[in-house]
Amino acid sequence: MLFESQVPDEELLWHRMGMEVTECTPDRVVGTMPVSGNRQPYGLLHGGANAVLAESLGSTAAVLNAGPGRIAVGLELSCTHHRAATDGVVTGVATPLHRGGSTATYEIVITDERGKRTCSARLTCVLRDQPPGQ
């Protein structure tokens, strides 16, 4: 875990969805997620699963840039689904568009195993001081 969580790992959504962070720097956060277990009724990767991957990676990047004693909370998420993923693993890459003192915005590109873009997302997080005692 990149930061101290207030809940057990098994209760974290990204854990339940099988996501893994494979690269984590202030300039780039990369993670993967299996299609299996995250499908909608037609057998395609659920659009909401793309949103979870995008927000998880973008929020992680925002935390890395927020600074000590600060947290990042999602403010707005926009996802465009370009093509269906039906099997394998998708990979998301979050890169900064804006890194300010009170907000941060990230582009998250999700691709399938062939490198084809399946989703483009943009996340804006509000940055604030960590609540006392947490």
mmCIF file of C-alpha atoms in Angstrom:
data_model
loop_
_atom_site.group_PDB
_atom_site.id
_atom_site.type_symbol
_atom_site.label_atom_id
_atom_site.label_comp_id
_atom_site.label_asym_id
_atom_site.label_seq_id
_atom_site.Cartn_x
_atom_site.Cartn_y
_atom_site.Cartn_z
ATOM 1 C CA MET A 1 0.000 0.000 0.000
ATOM 2 C CA LEU A 2 1.267 3.444 -0.908
ATOM 3 C CA PHE A 3 -0.247 5.159 2.098
ATOM 4 C CA GLU A 4 -1.716 4.116 5.408
ATOM 5 C CA SER A 5 -5.282 2.878 4.969
ATOM 6 C CA GLN A 6 -8.032 3.251 7.542
ATOM 7 C CA VAL A 7 -9.593 -0.098 6.493
ATOM 8 C CA PRO A 8 -8.265 -3.651 5.955
ATOM 9 C CA ASP A 9 -6.930 -4.450 2.462
ATOM 10 C CA GLU A 10 -9.740 -6.924 1.756
ATOM 11 C CA GLU A 11 -12.280 -4.087 2.127
ATOM 12 C CA LEU A 12 -10.570 -1.856 -0.437
ATOM 13 C CA LEU A 13 -12.397 -1.761 -3.788
ATOM 14 C CA TRP A 14 -9.221 -2.040 -5.846
ATOM 15 C CA HIS A 15 -8.327 -5.227 -3.930
ATOM 16 C CA ARG A 16 -11.756 -6.740 -4.626
ATOM 17 C CA MET A 17 -11.440 -5.945 -8.338
ATOM 18 C CA GLY A 18 -8.028 -7.588 -8.657
ATOM 19 C CA MET A 19 -6.153 -4.377 -9.427
ATOM 20 C CA GLU A 20 -2.391 -4.132 -9.031
ATOM 21 C CA VAL A 21 -0.200 -1.024 -9.163
ATOM 22 C CA THR A 22 2.899 -1.855 -11.226
ATOM 23 C CA GLU A 23 4.613 1.551 -11.385
ATOM 24 C CA CYS A 24 4.230 4.448 -9.014
ATOM 25 C CA THR A 25 6.015 7.788 -9.318
ATOM 26 C CA PRO A 26 4.747 11.374 -8.982
ATOM 27 C CA ASP A 27 4.805 11.656 -12.812
ATOM 28 C CA ARG A 28 3.225 8.313 -13.726
ATOM 29 C CA VAL A 29 1.109 5.684 -11.980
ATOM 30 C CA VAL A 30 0.432 2.422 -13.825
ATOM 31 C CA GLY A 31 -1.909 -0.365 -12.801
ATOM 32 C CA THR A 32 -3.623 -3.442 -14.182
ATOM 33 C CA MET A 33 -7.027 -5.038 -13.722
ATOM 34 C CA PRO A 34 -8.397 -8.364 -15.002
ATOM 35 C CA VAL A 35 -11.452 -8.357 -17.246
ATOM 36 C CA SER A 36 -12.613 -11.605 -15.652
ATOM 37 C CA GLY A 37 -14.733 -10.866 -12.607
ATOM 38 C CA ASN A 38 -15.359 -7.281 -13.760
ATOM 39 C CA ARG A 39 -17.753 -7.862 -16.676
ATOM 40 C CA GLN A 40 -21.227 -6.593 -17.460
ATOM 41 C CA PRO A 41 -24.007 -9.014 -18.590
ATOM 42 C CA TYR A 42 -22.856 -9.015 -22.260
ATOM 43 C CA GLY A 43 -19.413 -10.343 -21.320
ATOM 44 C CA LEU A 44 -17.611 -7.023 -21.787
ATOM 45 C CA LEU A 45 -15.528 -5.205 -19.200
ATOM 46 C CA HIS A 46 -17.987 -3.088 -17.200
ATOM 47 C CA GLY A 47 -17.667 0.650 -17.795
ATOM 48 C CA GLY A 48 -17.833 1.161 -14.049
ATOM 49 C CA ALA A 49 -14.774 -1.066 -13.679
ATOM 50 C CA ASN A 50 -12.894 1.285 -16.027
ATOM 51 C CA ALA A 51 -14.000 4.158 -13.804
ATOM 52 C CA VAL A 52 -12.753 2.402 -10.665
ATOM 53 C CA LEU A 53 -9.369 1.733 -12.273
ATOM 54 C CA ALA A 54 -9.106 5.316 -13.520
ATOM 55 C CA GLU A 55 -10.068 6.918 -10.208
ATOM 56 C CA SER A 56 -7.815 4.603 -8.216
ATOM 57 C CA LEU A 57 -4.752 5.354 -10.346
ATOM 58 C CA GLY A 58 -5.460 9.087 -10.627
ATOM 59 C CA SER A 59 -6.127 9.443 -6.903
ATOM 60 C CA THR A 60 -2.916 7.585 -6.110
ATOM 61 C CA ALA A 61 -0.983 9.978 -8.341
ATOM 62 C CA ALA A 62 -2.687 12.950 -6.678
ATOM 63 C CA VAL A 63 -1.710 11.685 -3.212
ATOM 64 C CA LEU A 64 1.911 11.376 -4.329
ATOM 65 C CA ASN A 65 1.838 15.000 -5.442
ATOM 66 C CA ALA A 66 -0.237 16.403 -2.575
ATOM 67 C CA GLY A 67 2.615 16.397 -0.064
ATOM 68 C CA PRO A 68 3.015 15.122 3.504
ATOM 69 C CA GLY A 69 -0.051 15.353 5.715
ATOM 70 C CA ARG A 70 -2.364 15.924 2.735
ATOM 71 C CA ILE A 71 -4.975 13.720 1.086
ATOM 72 C CA ALA A 72 -6.635 13.656 -2.333
ATOM 73 C CA VAL A 73 -10.365 13.138 -2.828
ATOM 74 C CA GLY A 74 -12.020 12.645 -6.215
ATOM 75 C CA LEU A 75 -14.019 15.696 -7.319
ATOM 76 C CA GLU A 76 -14.932 14.871 -10.928
ATOM 77 C CA LEU A 77 -14.408 11.819 -13.128
ATOM 78 C CA SER A 78 -15.137 11.597 -16.854
ATOM 79 C CA CYS A 79 -14.723 8.374 -18.843
ATOM 80 C CA THR A 80 -15.063 7.773 -22.575
ATOM 81 C CA HIS A 81 -15.280 4.092 -23.527
ATOM 82 C CA HIS A 82 -13.754 3.607 -26.996
ATOM 83 C CA ARG A 83 -13.797 -0.159 -27.470
ATOM 84 C CA ALA A 84 -14.750 -3.264 -25.557
ATOM 85 C CA ALA A 85 -12.331 -5.427 -23.615
ATOM 86 C CA THR A 86 -13.574 -9.014 -23.457
ATOM 87 C CA ASP A 87 -10.715 -10.933 -21.860
ATOM 88 C CA GLY A 88 -7.242 -10.687 -20.404
ATOM 89 C CA VAL A 89 -6.002 -7.680 -18.494
ATOM 90 C CA VAL A 90 -6.374 -3.952 -19.061
ATOM 91 C CA THR A 91 -3.664 -1.469 -18.104
ATOM 92 C CA GLY A 92 -4.212 2.099 -16.962
ATOM 93 C CA VAL A 93 -1.623 4.880 -17.026
ATOM 94 C CA ALA A 94 -2.263 8.083 -15.057
ATOM 95 C CA THR A 95 -0.268 11.206 -15.945
ATOM 96 C CA PRO A 96 -0.712 14.746 -14.606
ATOM 97 C CA LEU A 97 -2.468 17.488 -16.547
ATOM 98 C CA HIS A 98 -2.473 19.988 -13.648
ATOM 99 C CA ARG A 99 -0.771 19.822 -10.248
ATOM 100 C CA GLY A 100 -1.954 22.702 -8.096
ATOM 101 C CA GLY A 101 -2.080 23.392 -4.387
ATOM 102 C CA SER A 102 -5.815 22.764 -3.994
ATOM 103 C CA THR A 103 -6.699 20.626 -7.049
ATOM 104 C CA ALA A 104 -4.931 18.171 -9.315
ATOM 105 C CA THR A 105 -6.124 16.764 -12.657
ATOM 106 C CA TYR A 106 -4.925 13.550 -14.315
ATOM 107 C CA GLU A 107 -5.437 11.855 -17.658
ATOM 108 C CA ILE A 108 -5.822 8.100 -17.391
ATOM 109 C CA VAL A 109 -5.464 6.008 -20.554
ATOM 110 C CA ILE A 110 -6.673 2.412 -20.357
ATOM 111 C CA THR A 111 -5.539 -0.115 -22.971
ATOM 112 C CA ASP A 112 -6.076 -3.805 -23.645
ATOM 113 C CA GLU A 113 -3.347 -6.422 -23.992
ATOM 114 C CA ARG A 114 -2.861 -5.493 -27.676
ATOM 115 C CA GLY A 115 -2.160 -1.888 -26.709
ATOM 116 C CA LYS A 116 -5.503 -0.675 -28.115
ATOM 117 C CA ARG A 117 -7.073 2.203 -26.181
ATOM 118 C CA THR A 118 -10.295 1.050 -24.552
ATOM 119 C CA CYS A 119 -11.010 4.078 -22.350
ATOM 120 C CA SER A 120 -9.870 7.664 -21.856
ATOM 121 C CA ALA A 121 -10.567 9.214 -18.471
ATOM 122 C CA ARG A 122 -9.928 12.509 -16.740
ATOM 123 C CA LEU A 123 -9.979 12.845 -12.953
ATOM 124 C CA THR A 124 -9.832 16.005 -10.873
ATOM 125 C CA CYS A 125 -9.074 15.639 -7.173
ATOM 126 C CA VAL A 126 -9.350 18.187 -4.407
ATOM 127 C CA LEU A 127 -6.262 18.273 -2.194
ATOM 128 C CA ARG A 128 -6.744 18.972 1.489
ATOM 129 C CA ASP A 129 -5.091 18.516 4.833
ATOM 130 C CA GLN A 130 -5.448 15.089 6.371
ATOM 131 C CA PRO A 131 -8.066 15.118 9.130
ATOM 132 C CA PRO A 132 -6.553 15.131 12.648
ATOM 133 C CA GLY A 133 -5.971 11.719 14.187
ATOM 134 C CA GLN A 134 -5.960 9.823 10.901
#
